[in-house]
Amino acid sequence: MERFIMQDLIAWKNREDRKPLILLGARQVGKTYILKEFGRREFENIAYINCDNNAMVKDLFLTDYNVERILLTIGAITGVNIQAGKTLIVMDEIQELRRGLNALKYFCEDAPEYHVAVAGSLLGLTLHQGESFPVGKVNTLELFPMTYEEFLWARGFTQRMELLQSGTWNVVKSLRTLYTQHLREYYLVGGMPEAVNKFIETNDANAVREVQKEIIRAYEKDISKHAPTEQVIRINQVWNSIPSQLAKENKKFIYGVVKQGARAKDYELAIQWLIDAGLVYKINRVKMLGLPLKIHEDISAFKLFLLDCGLLGAMSKTPAALLLLQNNDNTGKGDFTENFVCSQMASLHNIPIYYYSKENSQLELDFVLQIGTQVVPVEVKAEENLQSKSLKSTLANNPNMQGLRFSMSDYRKQEDITNVPLYGVRSFLKKMADNANC
């Protein structure tokens, strides 16, 4: 299946100042597949090694960091004649090798002509647990679950994807029934490649849910296996509370939902573990709508979203029909909609994302973005309801701002609010960010 990150990988390959690449991302988002596909398309051969429970490579870096010896050993293990510029060396699950990450420093310094890429399901954790990291000696990319546009692409709807990317909204409007149905399907399936593939193969919601349940079980096994023993119960409590947290009208994370009487200091490490594993997005509150948003951050108030809305449906046991059919009273949709929008925005990498609420007031903005020199207040609507009290109040008090509303309604630009259909979230924001960076 095609992924947008392929262009980033090709750009990395062709960089004159290229360094070994670390590909980050949660388990089962497609890291191994995309590196192998990249190697197949762009190189004469691939020297691929899975470092997980592999006796042949467990001591690869323990003797020394002699790159000639290492390359000779990798070639012998894989049966590949490794040639600079013609071979992609891939070391998967690199966190399982002692001193594996630090070895990348020596590839950078002593053999920069070779293309070396590593990946690992829990690299985010490894990097935060004291593992020696080659600062300044590597390039990094991050892979997320498939976006809505990649979902269209995988299903063969390339022209529909390209229409969204072009921003030809009058044409998009004529196809709104199709885009809306695809979006409801995406709410069900999400962007985990195995779930998407199962949907394409079977068109069976039950089969998709079984895949999602297996992925969730794999994540829970990771928690039991890799988390500090004293944190396992708390991590599971936070993880299992997320559907309830998002089902609230106010989606701010409440420790009391995790466990009665719970306090922040008891669960900070558990939340950080989930963030480092790539399983959740943490969106902090800002107290003021001023540039840069970072300096107005309130780290004590935040929302937690799952990395994928399809997994949210599986965890919450939401009936497939509720997601696939139009539901004008919004029951059961608000959590999926906001989680969907968050995941699409997170995949853009370079847009700081927060939310805003005013003290002693009901005013709250679902998201606040910093795009170039603009602060962009955002409201999210699950259906076609265009009432945006908090957004309109914010704009009335900040006349220089332009607001965004994401809803099931068609694209329209009013005086200070642009309504963008939910299926166009990522395309619209990417173009907005690209223009701001020109």
XYZ file of C-alpha atoms in Angstrom:
438
model
C 0.000 0.000 0.000
C 1.225 3.470 -0.857
C 2.319 5.785 1.954
C 3.178 9.489 1.867
C 6.384 8.839 3.805
C 7.874 7.183 0.714
C 8.699 10.638 -0.666
C 10.491 11.505 2.574
C 12.503 8.279 2.345
C 13.508 9.049 -1.250
C 14.521 12.570 -0.205
C 16.633 11.038 2.606
C 18.315 8.673 0.139
C 19.344 11.569 -2.101
C 20.576 13.952 0.603
C 24.235 14.899 0.302
C 24.448 15.199 4.087
C 22.577 11.927 4.667
C 23.087 10.131 7.972
C 21.782 6.755 9.166
C 17.996 6.862 9.459
C 15.878 6.009 12.495
C 12.247 5.339 11.572
C 10.010 5.861 14.584
C 6.395 4.805 15.048
C 4.118 2.622 17.129
C 3.908 -1.119 16.618
C 2.061 -2.250 13.474
C 1.862 1.109 11.700
C 3.830 -0.359 8.771
C 7.495 0.488 9.443
C 8.932 -2.843 8.269
C 6.763 -2.926 5.154
C 7.619 0.599 4.066
C 11.387 0.133 4.536
C 11.340 -3.107 2.539
C 9.210 -1.508 -0.182
C 11.532 1.512 -0.239
C 14.512 -0.807 -0.643
C 12.798 -2.793 -3.386
C 11.965 0.335 -5.387
C 15.064 2.436 -4.885
C 18.005 0.007 -4.493
C 19.432 -2.995 -6.273
C 19.137 -5.110 -3.124
C 18.254 -5.037 0.573
C 20.235 -6.445 3.492
C 17.422 -6.941 6.008
C 17.947 -8.188 9.551
C 15.309 -8.649 12.241
C 17.179 -8.160 15.499
C 14.422 -9.537 17.714
C 15.472 -12.832 19.298
C 18.099 -13.332 16.597
C 21.099 -15.224 17.987
C 23.229 -14.490 14.916
C 23.256 -10.736 15.536
C 22.864 -10.405 19.317
C 26.602 -9.671 19.763
C 27.069 -7.720 16.526
C 28.193 -4.518 18.249
C 29.631 -5.872 21.493
C 33.171 -6.602 20.277
C 33.807 -3.199 18.715
C 32.351 -0.683 16.286
C 34.586 -1.628 13.362
C 32.335 -0.862 10.413
C 34.215 -3.138 7.979
C 33.676 -6.115 10.286
C 30.029 -5.170 10.859
C 29.308 -4.859 7.125
C 31.040 -8.174 6.429
C 28.952 -9.854 9.138
C 25.666 -8.354 7.924
C 26.491 -9.474 4.388
C 27.256 -13.005 5.578
C 24.026 -13.232 7.602
C 21.782 -11.895 4.832
C 23.604 -13.399 1.872
C 23.709 -9.972 0.236
C 26.752 -8.408 -1.399
C 26.600 -5.003 0.297
C 27.599 -2.188 -2.029
C 27.618 1.498 -1.193
C 24.811 3.316 -2.980
C 23.246 0.097 -4.247
C 22.256 -1.689 -1.034
C 19.813 -0.583 1.656
C 20.816 -1.986 5.043
C 17.758 -2.392 7.291
C 18.016 -3.395 10.948
C 14.547 -3.986 12.355
C 13.763 -4.007 16.094
C 17.158 -2.384 16.650
C 16.316 -1.745 20.310
C 16.881 -5.469 20.947
C 20.612 -5.145 20.197
C 22.873 -3.866 22.917
C 24.698 -0.746 21.724
C 22.739 -0.952 18.472
C 21.660 2.668 18.355
C 25.093 3.940 19.333
C 26.612 1.955 16.454
C 24.863 4.312 14.041
C 27.354 6.995 15.038
C 30.152 4.959 13.463
C 28.243 4.358 10.258
C 27.817 8.132 10.072
C 31.474 8.922 10.766
C 33.317 5.998 9.137
C 31.008 4.831 6.333
C 28.670 7.662 5.296
C 28.453 6.280 1.754
C 26.237 3.408 2.938
C 22.468 3.688 3.295
C 21.507 2.418 6.753
C 17.950 2.514 8.138
C 16.761 1.133 11.476
C 13.320 0.742 13.000
C 11.796 -0.555 16.195
C 8.351 -0.826 17.725
C 9.369 0.642 21.059
C 12.221 2.916 20.050
C 10.496 5.882 21.668
C 10.800 4.108 25.004
C 14.381 3.054 24.370
C 15.388 6.644 23.680
C 13.928 7.732 27.026
C 15.509 4.970 29.125
C 19.142 5.972 29.055
C 20.143 4.091 25.884
C 23.186 5.782 24.378
C 21.889 7.885 21.524
C 24.078 9.203 18.667
C 23.072 12.853 18.935
C 23.699 14.703 15.684
C 24.703 11.512 13.885
C 21.312 10.314 12.626
C 18.269 11.463 10.689
C 14.805 10.595 11.972
C 11.386 10.133 10.418
C 8.140 9.080 12.070
C 5.445 6.875 10.604
C 1.841 7.200 11.793
C -1.247 5.101 11.044
C -2.568 5.616 7.526
C -4.355 8.930 7.101
C -7.788 9.300 5.523
C -6.139 10.219 2.219
C -3.874 7.161 2.346
C -6.995 5.104 3.096
C -8.514 6.398 -0.158
C -5.252 5.725 -1.981
C -5.071 2.144 -0.717
C -8.599 1.516 -1.979
C -7.754 2.729 -5.470
C -9.532 6.094 -5.173
C -6.449 8.047 -6.262
C -8.360 10.802 -8.075
C -10.565 11.428 -5.031
C -7.442 11.751 -2.902
C -5.817 14.134 -5.378
C -8.952 16.293 -5.533
C -8.760 16.805 -1.771
C -5.073 17.646 -1.984
C -5.674 20.173 -4.765
C -8.312 22.015 -2.730
C -10.764 22.056 -5.652
C -13.666 22.364 -3.256
C -16.418 22.938 -5.817
C -15.614 19.563 -7.376
C -15.191 17.935 -3.966
C -18.658 19.209 -3.072
C -20.192 17.321 -5.984
C -18.706 14.103 -4.559
C -19.578 14.768 -0.932
C -21.754 11.644 -0.619
C -18.787 9.457 -1.546
C -16.299 11.302 0.667
C -18.697 11.174 3.608
C -19.274 7.451 3.237
C -15.522 6.841 2.992
C -15.034 8.903 6.147
C -17.570 6.847 8.075
C -15.775 3.732 6.868
C -12.484 5.216 8.043
C -14.005 5.823 11.497
C -14.656 2.088 11.624
C -11.462 0.798 10.022
C -8.956 3.436 11.077
C -5.447 3.576 9.654
C -3.647 0.482 10.936
C -2.411 -1.098 7.677
C -3.478 -4.641 8.603
C -7.024 -3.450 9.377
C -7.169 -1.446 6.134
C -5.957 -4.437 4.150
C -8.535 -6.706 5.794
C -11.294 -4.216 4.943
C -10.186 -4.078 1.310
C -10.010 -7.875 1.100
C -13.283 -8.709 2.841
C -15.506 -5.623 3.195
C -16.396 -7.245 6.536
C -16.676 -5.072 9.655
C -16.404 -8.104 11.947
C -13.174 -9.244 10.309
C -11.752 -5.737 10.682
C -12.668 -5.672 14.366
C -10.882 -8.980 14.949
C -7.701 -7.488 13.487
C -8.069 -4.421 15.698
C -8.590 -6.566 18.791
C -5.393 -8.480 17.988
C -3.475 -5.216 17.676
C -4.833 -4.033 21.030
C -3.850 -7.354 22.623
C -0.347 -6.938 21.190
C -0.105 -3.474 22.740
C -1.251 -4.814 26.097
C 1.378 -7.564 25.910
C 3.991 -4.886 25.227
C 2.876 -3.088 28.366
C 3.225 -6.252 30.440
C 6.574 -7.176 28.874
C 8.374 -3.873 28.520
C 6.963 -1.439 31.087
C 8.537 -1.134 34.553
C 6.852 -3.703 36.774
C 5.627 -1.102 39.245
C 3.948 0.875 36.423
C 2.168 -1.923 34.526
C -1.127 -1.677 36.430
C -1.216 2.115 36.182
C -0.394 2.125 32.468
C -3.229 -0.333 31.850
C -5.593 1.789 33.943
C -4.801 4.920 31.913
C -4.978 3.006 28.628
C -8.361 1.474 29.424
C -9.781 4.807 30.616
C -9.223 6.639 27.333
C -12.559 5.726 25.675
C -14.374 7.011 28.774
C -12.233 10.144 28.863
C -13.119 10.940 25.240
C -16.809 10.158 25.662
C -17.168 13.099 28.076
C -18.507 16.415 26.776
C -15.346 18.013 28.102
C -12.552 15.727 26.933
C -9.954 17.024 29.366
C -8.147 14.104 30.998
C -9.547 13.510 34.501
C -7.536 11.324 36.863
C -10.692 10.380 38.751
C -11.930 8.567 35.638
C -8.859 6.329 35.854
C -9.414 5.508 39.515
C -11.365 7.174 42.268
C -9.050 9.427 44.247
C -6.241 9.162 41.691
C -3.674 11.972 41.636
C -1.435 13.327 38.917
C 1.812 12.281 40.587
C 0.631 8.652 40.659
C 0.032 8.452 36.909
C 2.527 10.830 35.273
C 4.991 8.043 34.462
C 2.226 5.801 33.138
C 1.010 8.511 30.764
C 4.551 9.246 29.596
C 5.108 5.549 28.862
C 2.080 5.502 26.549
C 3.282 8.676 24.823
C 6.791 7.271 24.318
C 5.334 4.023 22.948
C 3.447 6.105 20.366
C 0.061 4.836 21.543
C -1.463 8.179 22.520
C -1.287 11.841 21.558
C -1.137 14.307 24.428
C -2.676 17.693 23.636
C -1.913 20.300 26.307
C -4.020 23.324 27.166
C -2.920 26.892 26.517
C -3.995 29.696 28.840
C -3.710 32.430 26.217
C -4.021 32.687 22.441
C -0.703 34.353 21.701
C 2.478 33.537 19.818
C 4.315 31.347 20.450
C 1.670 29.062 21.923
C 4.340 27.046 23.727
C 4.980 29.760 26.292
C 1.289 29.773 27.274
C 1.165 26.007 27.798
C -0.497 24.592 30.897
C 0.991 21.109 31.291
C -1.372 20.241 34.142
C -4.411 20.242 31.815
C -4.459 18.046 28.730
C -6.406 15.638 26.529
C -5.269 12.141 25.561
C -6.267 10.737 22.182
C -5.587 7.256 20.809
C -3.210 6.954 17.883
C -6.030 5.556 15.715
C -9.808 6.057 15.661
C -10.377 2.479 14.481
C -8.702 1.165 17.625
C -10.846 3.565 19.654
C -13.944 1.892 18.222
C -12.631 -1.550 19.081
C -11.677 -0.540 22.625
C -15.036 1.125 23.285
C -16.920 -1.747 21.579
C -18.861 0.783 19.513
C -21.250 -0.991 17.113
C -20.097 -0.708 13.519
C -23.527 0.520 12.410
C -23.258 3.527 14.709
C -20.136 4.632 12.862
C -21.219 3.749 9.351
C -24.678 5.332 9.386
C -25.609 9.002 9.625
C -26.622 9.928 13.155
C -27.994 13.426 13.445
C -28.090 13.513 17.238
C -24.277 12.970 17.308
C -24.596 10.112 19.808
C -21.310 8.241 19.967
C -19.689 10.338 17.239
C -18.039 13.258 19.028
C -15.213 11.184 20.458
C -14.413 9.575 17.099
C -14.587 12.883 15.278
C -12.212 14.708 17.581
C -9.855 11.716 17.735
C -9.926 11.555 13.937
C -9.082 15.241 13.565
C -6.257 14.970 16.106
C -4.686 11.991 14.327
C -4.829 13.700 10.926
C -3.194 16.839 12.332
C -0.522 14.848 14.197
C 0.534 13.176 10.933
C 1.632 16.579 9.600
C 4.517 16.705 12.111
C 5.202 20.431 11.941
C 2.015 21.992 13.353
C 2.005 22.602 17.136
C -1.372 21.430 18.510
C -3.048 22.574 21.732
C -6.527 23.229 23.053
C -7.855 26.286 24.863
C -10.272 26.827 27.700
C -11.000 29.953 29.682
C -10.926 29.912 33.477
C -14.362 30.099 35.147
C -16.082 29.923 31.789
C -17.692 27.367 29.523
C -15.677 28.692 26.601
C -13.455 25.966 25.135
C -11.824 25.491 21.754
C -11.339 21.894 20.675
C -7.920 22.716 19.226
C -5.617 25.686 18.761
C -2.916 25.495 16.092
C 0.180 27.535 15.369
C 0.671 27.749 11.614
C 3.465 30.073 10.574
C 2.759 33.360 12.333
C -0.924 32.607 12.848
C -2.784 31.332 15.878
C -5.685 29.331 14.466
C -8.631 28.474 16.752
C -10.466 25.298 15.732
C -13.858 23.811 16.511
C -14.867 20.281 15.524
C -18.439 19.219 14.762
C -19.432 15.580 14.232
C -22.214 16.343 11.744
C -23.521 19.466 9.962
C -24.271 21.552 13.041
C -22.533 24.861 12.376
C -23.204 26.531 15.712
C -19.816 27.526 17.068
C -20.377 29.641 20.172
C -16.875 29.330 21.600
C -15.229 29.923 18.251
C -17.373 32.962 17.453
C -16.798 34.408 20.928
C -13.044 33.929 20.547
C -12.969 35.609 17.151
C -15.100 38.507 18.399
C -12.442 39.166 21.048
C -9.541 38.620 18.616
C -10.523 40.412 15.392
C -7.214 39.626 13.646
C -7.713 35.862 13.877
C -9.199 33.516 11.314
C -10.964 30.459 12.695
C -11.497 26.957 11.334
C -14.537 24.758 11.768
C -14.339 21.098 10.748
C -17.734 19.515 10.151
C -19.688 17.358 7.722
C -20.846 20.537 5.960
C -19.314 21.649 2.649
C -16.386 24.003 2.281
C -17.342 27.648 2.739
C -15.373 30.727 3.668
C -17.184 33.329 5.761
C -15.786 36.565 7.115
C -13.606 35.096 9.833
C -14.496 31.377 9.833
C -13.657 28.824 7.169
C -15.718 25.652 7.295
C -13.784 22.649 6.014
C -15.425 19.242 5.562
C -13.982 16.680 7.970
C -12.631 14.569 5.128
C -10.531 17.544 4.021
C -8.843 18.244 7.381
C -5.355 17.039 6.552
C -5.296 18.301 2.964
C -6.453 21.773 3.961
C -4.000 22.107 6.863
C -1.065 20.761 4.841
C -1.648 23.340 2.128
C -2.075 26.051 4.758
C 1.206 25.042 6.443
C 3.065 24.781 3.126
C 1.919 28.293 2.160
C 2.974 29.655 5.552
C 6.447 28.172 5.119
C 7.006 29.528 1.608
